[in-house]
């Protein structure tokens, strides 16, 4: 089994760079997992390339595909036996995020209860949302780093309902949400009235530059952009432009499921261009709840086996960035351009 | 209390950029901590700038310095009362590293026992070494990411004794150590003989380019450079040059105690130049054991109170990088240049 050759063939078919190590990891996962979505989760490279690799391995008689799932052939099993046995070692107590989930437990429990009645995700707005523990942990990390207490906070896109945790905590000086989905905005407003906290909410199209009143006005932003470079520029770049001064912080999620390491590299170059520094990248921090519209996605179309996921399978890393002197956000106007999809996307 | 003005004055005195948020954090820490080393630990900006900030705050009657330690004045206490209450929320179970310390416990316990007889750190080689849990967690993270099992591994500088954990695990295809300190090399060799594992060891001066036989020969490297850009280039850049192909991985520690966010930024630009991508930055991953030669360091000289640390106070982040097509390490020859110190250093 020449993994480098397979990597080259996958690149030819998909135009997405994969490495020998990516394929080694994939083959090793197949020793334990048969559900396509769980395989994706552990593979940590873009979905179209994972599925193309699986087809390729099937042609080479390493993998067999049936209605039951994806499995190694006896030839594949032999080859895989010398490889790294993929295992999830993430800490059970903090779910691998590094922050103690037991802190501020009353806020967490209240939030878990409140969010049960939230609007369901809409495919129109690319709204896979994360587990309440993920949202709550964003608050914990932000708090620990000193980016929450007494701060003016901007949440760009809030289908994860972070503003509700922030409101319940009573810690920020102010919370502002820019979110296009009216259902979510109403939900946040209603909870705010019920729980007696205030959130400023505005519906904005992030493809356009931020109105002047948002510029240089916040200490901290949170966002979770779709995984294209243009969307990253629109969401993260706007967030940076909204920050008040050097030493302000921004948080965002970025996955490998729809972004190759090449795209991560380009993102990091873009961040360098904004003159911000990355202080944290926490692997698999955000865990997304299965959003229910899987069958309408490109990922479903690409999957060699049409089965639904059983567990949550879509995860992303959490980035924290800090501004340095001379930082500069994005004021690029994308008009009505589709900035949400590229060749590595498959769930938007 | 005008924190921006103080930040500007600290910059003038030290040439190290600090932000308003840095100072806010420092003042807030002083509500709880009086030992200079613990204050440093939570401040997360370079030691010379922290101590200069404290002197400056003392001049402005925010801080009082006595033999007992560093404390807020009543004026300072009032100003601090509205600030973020600094707190360590890191998960108790994984010590904030995100990986389950209970995995492979027999290896961990054996390592903890073995390392008790290790050579003590030598100031000659800038050898603060980390806790055994930190070293063991490096192994766990590397294992989880698929960078250990069946791999050829290069350890550049091994006062943390990672090669012993790797040897005890029996997982890597091979382990090579480049370490200048003969005492450590003998210790690793002796343990290898006793525990029946093999480690290739060579004493090299990292200021010179790697001999040809090390180039493009490893799947994974680990290193922990002194915190200057030149030393980062010499250690990390050599590590990258030693990696075999795209998709190979490197791990290294980098602290904020001796590196401002500006230096982190320059490091990240340097990594972009090597054509590697950062996949993880784990805050406070590495915890250093008090090394015993504090009194001979610049940090001691700068400290306004000459007291010894009581707890471990020096921590650093763990970076993981992955190579992309076209990656390129460093072959720069630094000759006999002192690449180990710059204005932000204070413990080398």
Coordinates of C-alpha atoms in Angstrom, one line a residue, chain A residues 103-104 106-112 114-115 131-140 143 148 153 155 158 160-172 175 188 191 195 197 199:
Chain A
X103 CA -16.5 26.4 37.9
X104 CA -19.6 28.6 37.9
X106 CA -25.0 27.4 38.7
X107 CA -24.6 29.5 35.5
X108 CA -23.8 26.4 33.5
X109 CA -26.9 24.5 34.7
X110 CA -29.2 27.5 34.2
X111 CA -27.9 27.9 30.7
X112 CA -28.3 24.2 29.9
X114 CA -32.6 27.7 29.1
X115 CA -31.1 26.6 25.8
X131 CA -23.1 21.7 22.7
X132 CA -24.0 23.9 25.7
X133 CA -20.7 22.6 27.4
X134 CA -18.8 24.1 24.4
X135 CA -20.5 27.5 24.7
X136 CA -20.0 27.5 28.4
X137 CA -16.3 26.6 28.1
X138 CA -15.8 29.5 25.7
X139 CA -17.1 31.7 28.6
X140 CA -14.7 30.0 31.0
X143 CA -13.0 34.6 31.8
X148 CA -15.0 38.9 30.1
X153 CA -18.1 42.2 24.3
X155 CA -20.6 38.4 19.6
X158 CA -24.7 33.9 18.0
X160 CA -24.3 29.2 20.0
X161 CA -26.1 31.5 22.4
X162 CA -22.9 32.7 24.1
X163 CA -24.6 36.1 24.8
X164 CA -27.0 34.2 27.1
X165 CA -24.2 32.8 29.2
X166 CA -22.5 36.2 29.3
X167 CA -25.8 37.8 30.3
X168 CA -26.5 35.2 33.1
X169 CA -23.0 35.7 34.4
X170 CA -23.6 39.4 34.9
X171 CA -19.9 40.0 34.4
X172 CA -19.4 42.0 31.1
X175 CA -22.8 42.6 25.4
X188 CA -32.0 36.0 23.2
X191 CA -34.4 35.3 27.7
X195 CA -33.5 36.8 33.4
X197 CA -30.0 41.1 31.6
X199 CA -28.1 42.5 25.2

